[in-house]
Amino acid sequence: MLEKIKKIAVLTSGGDSPGMNAAIRSVVRTCAYHGVDCIGIYRGYQGMIEGDFKLMGPRSVKDIVNKGGTILKSARSKEFMTKEGRQKAYTNFKKADIDALIVIGGDGSFTGAQVFNKEFNVPIIGIPGTIDNDIYGTSHTLGYDTALNTVVEVIDKIRDTASSHNRLFFVEVMGRDAGHIALNAGIGAGAEEILIPEENLGLDRLLDSLKRSKLSGKSSSIVVVAEGDKTGKNVFELKDYVEQNMPEYDVRVSVLGHMQRGGSPSCFDRVLASRLGVKAVESLLEGKTNYMVGLLNDKVTLTPIDQAIKGSTEVDRELLKVSDIMSI
Ligand code: ATP
């Protein structure tokens, strides 16, 4: 028979993203709704190892649905990668009478949860929280929509100065392994070219495109570059390359950096976080474990966590085509 779950812990781990607070709030309130205790664990797995726990009630998560970051703090824990570290975490878990764990984070955090489940048989559920949107089994990760809106807003501002001075701007956005932010924000902000990790469009194509746009009368341009773009050149090397080949362009670089992770979550991320939190708690109460909750075709779904970890997301070819047509 299933052991009844009476106490659920929640933590945030890896890189923070907007919407994590809304997810914590949802987990805490869903626990309260079902008469289950909820423990917040500070600083991800490191806090689990150090026993940094706090009992959370519905009022302890007031005024956070609109806040970026995570009130539970996030961390990367080397100690949790060791058997001894995880044993310490489990000892604290048992001492606090915790029955199950919800992990809000990326695929690394899910791997940690899976290892913990295998070793100690603790039921676990993952909620995907990362701005990169690079997790299999969900169309959107928490924070992705907010990051897109942030990036588009900033590129709009850069465009004002680009067009005033007839400049070409390379704007670097986050995405070491995935170009979702670059591709979508690039289309949304009307970029001339978009360079992403999944696809090497080639430097010649970039030059051709810039030459074409000059000939067609464009006096300024924005090129959006994902951190891990496949040309193998970083954004400053790209600037040098274009300046050497097209001296007529005044080229500038803007690296957006960590501001993309911050800010108040969009309405979409708040609603998504609320839905995923409810599903995570209710799945544990139904006796489910080793799943990630996600959104597919606007329905909240469960994906086996090992698939979420191993599977990769693909770049949408239709979007590549749209981007091409828009920059004519
Ligand atoms: P982001 O997408 O922001 O990088 P992430 O969740 O993938 O988020 P990671 O740094 O990869 O971030 O992982 C977070 C933490 O998960 C690690 O610091 C570590 O404590 C734990 N973890 C990751 N992989 C393992 C593993 N194989 N065994 C045990 N713990 C792990």
Short mmCIF file of C-alpha atoms and ligand atoms in Angstrom, two decimals:
data_model
loop_
_atom_site.label_atom_id
_atom_site.label_comp_id
_atom_site.label_asym_id
_atom_site.label_seq_id
_atom_site.Cartn_x
_atom_site.Cartn_y
_atom_site.Cartn_z
CA MET A 1 0.00 0.00 0.00
CA LEU A 2 1.12 3.57 -0.68
CA GLU A 3 2.48 5.38 2.34
CA LYS A 4 0.46 8.52 2.91
CA ILE A 5 2.35 11.72 2.22
CA LYS A 6 2.00 14.18 5.09
CA LYS A 7 4.91 16.50 4.53
CA ILE A 8 6.36 17.80 1.25
CA ALA A 9 9.57 19.81 0.86
CA VAL A 10 10.29 22.26 -1.95
CA LEU A 11 13.59 23.77 -3.10
CA THR A 12 14.93 25.89 -5.96
CA SER A 13 18.24 24.86 -7.54
CA GLY A 14 20.59 25.88 -10.36
CA GLY A 15 20.13 29.22 -12.12
CA ASP A 16 17.20 31.26 -10.85
CA SER A 17 14.40 32.33 -13.18
CA PRO A 18 11.34 34.58 -12.93
CA GLY A 19 8.33 32.55 -11.86
CA MET A 20 10.17 30.42 -9.30
CA ASN A 21 8.53 32.39 -6.48
CA ALA A 22 5.10 31.93 -8.01
CA ALA A 23 5.82 28.18 -8.16
CA ILE A 24 6.91 28.08 -4.50
CA ARG A 25 3.71 29.93 -3.59
CA SER A 26 1.66 27.44 -5.56
CA VAL A 27 3.33 24.41 -3.94
CA VAL A 28 2.91 25.86 -0.44
CA ARG A 29 -0.74 26.76 -0.97
CA THR A 30 -1.64 23.48 -2.67
CA CYS A 31 -0.12 21.63 0.29
CA ALA A 32 -2.23 23.75 2.66
CA TYR A 33 -5.33 23.12 0.53
CA HIS A 34 -4.83 19.36 0.88
CA GLY A 35 -3.91 19.52 4.58
CA VAL A 36 -0.26 18.57 3.99
CA ASP A 37 2.68 20.31 5.69
CA CYS A 38 5.15 22.11 3.45
CA ILE A 39 8.82 22.68 4.21
CA GLY A 40 10.87 25.23 2.28
CA ILE A 41 14.51 24.28 1.86
CA TYR A 42 16.91 27.20 1.45
CA ARG A 43 19.82 27.26 -1.05
CA GLY A 44 18.86 24.15 -3.00
CA TYR A 45 20.64 20.90 -2.25
CA GLN A 46 23.25 22.68 -0.12
CA GLY A 47 20.51 23.76 2.27
CA MET A 48 19.25 20.19 2.35
CA ILE A 49 22.70 19.02 3.44
CA GLU A 50 22.87 21.73 6.11
CA GLY A 51 19.28 21.27 7.33
CA ASP A 52 18.30 24.82 6.38
CA PHE A 53 14.54 24.18 6.52
CA LYS A 54 11.51 26.31 7.27
CA LEU A 55 7.87 25.32 7.73
CA MET A 56 5.80 27.36 5.28
CA GLY A 57 2.12 28.25 5.49
CA PRO A 58 -0.13 30.00 2.97
CA ARG A 59 0.60 33.45 4.45
CA SER A 60 4.37 32.95 4.34
CA VAL A 61 4.20 33.21 0.54
CA LYS A 62 2.16 36.39 0.32
CA ASP A 63 3.39 39.19 -1.97
CA ILE A 64 5.78 37.01 -3.95
CA VAL A 65 3.75 36.04 -7.02
CA ASN A 66 5.05 39.19 -8.73
CA LYS A 67 8.68 38.93 -7.62
CA GLY A 68 11.63 37.68 -9.69
CA GLY A 69 14.35 35.46 -8.20
CA THR A 70 13.54 32.97 -5.46
CA ILE A 71 12.81 33.65 -1.79
CA LEU A 72 14.25 30.21 -0.99
CA LYS A 73 17.54 31.23 -2.70
CA SER A 74 19.25 28.98 -5.18
CA ALA A 75 22.64 27.32 -5.17
CA ARG A 76 24.83 24.82 -6.94
CA SER A 77 26.07 22.19 -4.48
CA LYS A 78 29.24 20.20 -5.15
CA GLU A 79 28.71 18.30 -1.91
CA PHE A 80 25.40 16.91 -3.15
CA MET A 81 27.30 15.30 -6.02
CA THR A 82 28.92 13.00 -3.41
CA LYS A 83 27.31 10.03 -1.69
CA GLU A 84 28.29 11.44 1.74
CA GLY A 85 26.62 14.76 0.94
CA ARG A 86 23.40 13.09 -0.13
CA GLN A 87 23.47 10.87 2.99
CA LYS A 88 23.65 14.00 5.16
CA ALA A 89 20.73 15.47 3.22
CA TYR A 90 18.70 12.29 3.73
CA THR A 91 19.45 12.22 7.47
CA ASN A 92 18.07 15.78 7.74
CA PHE A 93 15.10 14.76 5.67
CA LYS A 94 14.20 11.94 8.02
CA LYS A 95 14.81 14.06 11.11
CA ALA A 96 12.28 16.58 9.76
CA ASP A 97 9.81 13.78 8.83
CA ILE A 98 9.68 14.88 5.19
CA ASP A 99 8.01 12.36 2.86
CA ALA A 100 8.58 13.81 -0.62
CA LEU A 101 10.49 16.48 -2.53
CA ILE A 102 9.61 19.00 -5.26
CA VAL A 103 12.62 20.41 -7.12
CA ILE A 104 12.27 23.62 -9.13
CA GLY A 105 15.26 23.92 -11.46
CA GLY A 106 16.93 22.73 -14.64
CA ASP A 107 18.07 19.32 -15.89
CA GLY A 108 21.09 19.25 -13.53
CA SER A 109 18.78 19.73 -10.56
CA PHE A 110 16.50 16.99 -11.90
CA THR A 111 19.48 14.63 -12.17
CA GLY A 112 20.27 15.33 -8.51
CA ALA A 113 16.67 14.57 -7.57
CA GLN A 114 16.69 11.35 -9.56
CA VAL A 115 19.90 10.15 -7.88
CA PHE A 116 18.41 11.00 -4.48
CA ASN A 117 15.28 9.02 -5.32
CA LYS A 118 17.29 6.00 -6.46
CA GLU A 119 19.42 5.96 -3.32
CA PHE A 120 16.79 6.67 -0.67
CA ASN A 121 13.48 5.97 -2.38
CA VAL A 122 12.17 9.48 -1.66
CA PRO A 123 9.33 10.41 -4.05
CA ILE A 124 10.35 13.36 -6.23
CA ILE A 125 8.72 15.65 -8.82
CA GLY A 126 10.49 18.30 -10.92
CA ILE A 127 9.18 21.71 -12.01
CA PRO A 128 11.18 23.13 -14.96
CA GLY A 129 12.61 26.53 -14.04
CA THR A 130 15.16 28.04 -16.43
CA ILE A 131 14.99 30.94 -18.86
CA ASP A 132 16.63 28.89 -21.64
CA ASN A 133 13.53 26.76 -22.39
CA ASP A 134 15.81 23.83 -23.13
CA ILE A 135 13.96 21.08 -21.26
CA TYR A 136 12.25 18.24 -23.06
CA GLY A 137 8.62 17.58 -22.12
CA THR A 138 7.38 21.14 -21.82
CA SER A 139 6.73 23.84 -24.39
CA HIS A 140 7.65 26.48 -21.80
CA THR A 141 9.95 26.49 -18.77
CA LEU A 142 9.37 28.97 -15.95
CA GLY A 143 11.00 32.29 -16.73
CA TYR A 144 11.33 31.83 -20.48
CA ASP A 145 8.38 34.04 -21.40
CA THR A 146 9.52 36.77 -19.01
CA ALA A 147 13.07 36.63 -20.39
CA LEU A 148 11.72 36.96 -23.95
CA ASN A 149 9.76 40.06 -22.98
CA THR A 150 12.80 41.54 -21.24
CA VAL A 151 15.04 40.92 -24.25
CA VAL A 152 12.53 42.37 -26.72
CA GLU A 153 12.10 45.47 -24.58
CA VAL A 154 15.86 46.03 -24.43
CA ILE A 155 16.39 45.44 -28.16
CA ASP A 156 13.64 47.98 -28.88
CA LYS A 157 15.71 50.49 -26.93
CA ILE A 158 18.92 49.52 -28.69
CA ARG A 159 17.13 49.97 -32.01
CA ASP A 160 16.41 53.61 -31.14
CA THR A 161 20.10 54.35 -30.82
CA ALA A 162 21.06 52.07 -33.74
CA SER A 163 18.79 53.91 -36.14
CA SER A 164 19.79 57.35 -34.86
CA HIS A 165 23.45 56.66 -35.63
CA ASN A 166 23.17 54.26 -38.58
CA ARG A 167 24.83 51.56 -36.58
CA LEU A 168 24.92 47.81 -36.67
CA PHE A 169 24.41 46.23 -33.25
CA PHE A 170 25.32 42.71 -32.21
CA VAL A 171 23.17 41.86 -29.22
CA GLU A 172 24.24 38.79 -27.25
CA VAL A 173 21.48 36.98 -25.38
CA MET A 174 21.57 33.96 -23.05
CA GLY A 175 21.47 30.45 -24.50
CA ARG A 176 24.67 28.42 -24.39
CA ASP A 177 23.10 25.28 -25.85
CA ALA A 178 19.71 26.51 -27.01
CA GLY A 179 18.68 29.33 -29.31
CA HIS A 180 15.06 29.66 -28.21
CA ILE A 181 15.52 33.09 -26.63
CA ALA A 182 17.59 34.36 -29.57
CA LEU A 183 15.19 33.07 -32.21
CA ASN A 184 11.94 34.20 -30.62
CA ALA A 185 13.16 37.51 -29.23
CA GLY A 186 14.98 38.14 -32.51
CA ILE A 187 11.78 37.74 -34.50
CA GLY A 188 9.81 39.74 -31.92
CA ALA A 189 12.29 42.59 -32.04
CA GLY A 190 12.75 42.53 -35.81
CA ALA A 191 16.37 41.40 -35.95
CA GLU A 192 18.18 41.33 -39.28
CA GLU A 193 19.93 38.04 -38.52
CA ILE A 194 19.75 35.56 -35.64
CA LEU A 195 22.71 33.33 -34.76
CA ILE A 196 21.95 30.26 -32.64
CA PRO A 197 23.78 27.21 -31.24
CA GLU A 198 21.68 24.66 -33.14
CA GLU A 199 22.47 25.83 -36.63
CA ASN A 200 25.56 27.17 -38.37
CA LEU A 201 24.21 29.59 -40.91
CA GLY A 202 27.77 30.58 -41.79
CA LEU A 203 29.60 33.87 -41.71
CA ASP A 204 29.25 34.37 -45.48
CA ARG A 205 25.51 34.32 -45.12
CA LEU A 206 25.74 36.94 -42.41
CA LEU A 207 27.79 39.22 -44.66
CA ASP A 208 25.48 38.59 -47.63
CA SER A 209 22.47 39.44 -45.54
CA LEU A 210 24.04 42.65 -44.23
CA LYS A 211 25.11 43.67 -47.74
CA ARG A 212 21.63 42.99 -49.06
CA SER A 213 20.04 45.07 -46.36
CA LYS A 214 22.43 47.97 -47.04
CA LEU A 215 21.51 47.82 -50.74
CA SER A 216 17.81 47.72 -49.94
CA GLY A 217 18.12 50.98 -48.06
CA LYS A 218 18.45 49.86 -44.44
CA SER A 219 20.80 52.14 -42.58
CA SER A 220 20.93 50.29 -39.27
CA SER A 221 20.57 46.67 -38.23
CA ILE A 222 20.29 44.42 -35.21
CA VAL A 223 21.85 40.96 -35.18
CA VAL A 224 20.84 38.77 -32.23
CA VAL A 225 23.49 36.25 -31.17
CA ALA A 226 22.95 33.42 -28.67
CA GLU A 227 25.91 32.91 -26.30
CA GLY A 228 26.66 29.51 -27.77
CA ASP A 229 26.19 30.40 -31.42
CA LYS A 230 27.56 27.84 -33.87
CA THR A 231 29.79 30.13 -35.91
CA GLY A 232 32.32 29.54 -33.11
CA LYS A 233 33.04 33.26 -32.85
CA ASN A 234 32.03 35.23 -29.81
CA VAL A 235 30.12 38.43 -30.25
CA PHE A 236 33.25 40.64 -30.16
CA GLU A 237 34.99 38.48 -32.77
CA LEU A 238 31.88 38.77 -34.93
CA LYS A 239 32.09 42.55 -34.65
CA ASP A 240 35.74 42.47 -35.76
CA TYR A 241 34.91 40.14 -38.63
CA VAL A 242 32.14 42.37 -39.97
CA GLU A 243 34.19 45.53 -39.52
CA GLN A 244 37.06 43.98 -41.51
CA ASN A 245 34.75 42.92 -44.32
CA MET A 246 32.31 45.82 -44.30
CA PRO A 247 34.17 48.93 -43.14
CA GLU A 248 31.14 51.04 -44.06
CA TYR A 249 29.35 49.74 -40.96
CA ASP A 250 29.79 51.31 -37.51
CA VAL A 251 29.45 48.16 -35.38
CA ARG A 252 28.62 48.03 -31.66
CA VAL A 253 28.14 45.17 -29.24
CA SER A 254 25.70 44.83 -26.38
CA VAL A 255 25.88 41.81 -24.06
CA LEU A 256 22.63 41.61 -22.13
CA GLY A 257 23.85 39.19 -19.44
CA HIS A 258 22.12 38.48 -16.16
CA MET A 259 19.45 41.14 -16.48
CA GLN A 260 17.66 38.54 -18.63
CA ARG A 261 17.13 36.39 -15.54
CA GLY A 262 15.64 39.13 -13.41
CA GLY A 263 12.45 41.11 -13.21
CA SER A 264 8.86 40.59 -12.35
CA PRO A 265 7.46 37.44 -14.01
CA SER A 266 5.05 37.89 -16.92
CA CYS A 267 1.41 36.92 -16.48
CA PHE A 268 2.10 33.80 -18.54
CA ASP A 269 4.89 32.69 -16.18
CA ARG A 270 2.77 33.36 -13.09
CA VAL A 271 -0.12 31.29 -14.43
CA LEU A 272 2.22 28.53 -15.60
CA ALA A 273 3.96 28.44 -12.20
CA SER A 274 0.61 28.23 -10.40
CA ARG A 275 -0.56 25.37 -12.62
CA LEU A 276 2.70 23.40 -12.37
CA GLY A 277 2.83 23.79 -8.58
CA VAL A 278 -0.68 22.37 -8.18
CA LYS A 279 0.09 19.46 -10.49
CA ALA A 280 3.38 18.69 -8.72
CA VAL A 281 1.79 18.44 -5.27
CA GLU A 282 -1.28 16.55 -6.45
CA SER A 283 0.86 14.07 -8.41
CA LEU A 284 2.86 13.26 -5.27
CA LEU A 285 -0.38 12.82 -3.29
CA GLU A 286 -1.58 10.39 -5.99
CA GLY A 287 1.54 8.31 -5.35
CA LYS A 288 3.43 9.40 -8.47
CA THR A 289 7.17 9.91 -8.44
CA ASN A 290 10.07 10.61 -10.85
CA TYR A 291 8.10 12.88 -13.14
CA MET A 292 8.52 16.41 -14.37
CA VAL A 293 5.40 18.53 -14.66
CA GLY A 294 5.24 20.57 -17.84
CA LEU A 295 3.01 22.20 -20.41
CA LEU A 296 2.24 20.51 -23.72
CA ASN A 297 -0.48 21.83 -26.06
CA ASP A 298 -1.59 24.08 -23.20
CA LYS A 299 -2.32 21.08 -20.98
CA VAL A 300 -0.38 20.37 -17.81
CA THR A 301 1.31 17.00 -18.28
CA LEU A 302 3.75 14.59 -16.65
CA THR A 303 6.94 13.44 -18.38
CA PRO A 304 9.19 10.76 -16.83
CA ILE A 305 12.05 12.74 -15.33
CA ASP A 306 14.76 10.69 -17.05
CA GLN A 307 13.21 11.60 -20.42
CA ALA A 308 13.11 15.26 -19.41
CA ILE A 309 16.81 15.06 -18.51
CA LYS A 310 17.99 13.13 -21.56
CA GLY A 311 15.66 14.48 -24.23
CA SER A 312 16.61 17.59 -26.13
CA THR A 313 14.50 20.37 -27.52
CA GLU A 314 14.73 21.21 -31.18
CA VAL A 315 14.85 24.49 -32.96
CA ASP A 316 11.64 25.28 -34.76
CA ARG A 317 12.34 25.35 -38.52
CA GLU A 318 9.19 27.30 -39.19
CA LEU A 319 10.55 30.09 -36.97
CA LEU A 320 13.84 30.09 -38.88
CA LYS A 321 11.90 30.56 -42.10
CA VAL A 322 9.76 33.32 -40.61
CA SER A 323 12.89 35.10 -39.42
CA ASP A 324 14.37 34.86 -42.92
CA ILE A 325 11.29 36.27 -44.60
CA MET A 326 10.91 39.10 -42.08
CA SER A 327 14.42 40.38 -42.70
CA ILE A 328 13.98 40.77 -46.45
P1 ATP B 1 20.63 25.65 -15.05
O1 ATP B 1 19.73 25.30 -16.22
O2 ATP B 1 20.42 27.02 -14.56
O3 ATP B 1 22.08 25.31 -15.25
P2 ATP B 1 20.50 23.23 -13.51
O4 ATP B 1 19.47 22.68 -12.59
O5 ATP B 1 20.76 22.44 -14.76
O6 ATP B 1 20.09 24.73 -13.83
P3 ATP B 1 23.11 22.51 -12.41
O7 ATP B 1 24.16 23.40 -11.84
O8 ATP B 1 23.45 21.65 -13.56
O9 ATP B 1 21.86 23.47 -12.70
O10 ATP B 1 22.60 21.55 -11.22
C1 ATP B 1 22.17 22.08 -9.97
C2 ATP B 1 22.62 21.20 -8.84
O11 ATP B 1 22.04 19.89 -8.98
C3 ATP B 1 24.12 20.93 -8.77
O12 ATP B 1 24.83 21.98 -8.15
C4 ATP B 1 24.16 19.67 -7.91
O13 ATP B 1 24.03 19.99 -6.55
C5 ATP B 1 22.90 18.93 -8.37
N1 ATP B 1 23.28 17.89 -9.35
C6 ATP B 1 23.48 18.04 -10.67
N2 ATP B 1 23.87 16.88 -11.23
C7 ATP B 1 23.94 15.96 -10.23
C8 ATP B 1 24.31 14.58 -10.15
N3 ATP B 1 24.68 13.89 -11.21
N4 ATP B 1 24.26 13.99 -8.93
C9 ATP B 1 23.86 14.67 -7.85
N5 ATP B 1 23.52 15.98 -7.86
C10 ATP B 1 23.55 16.62 -9.02
#
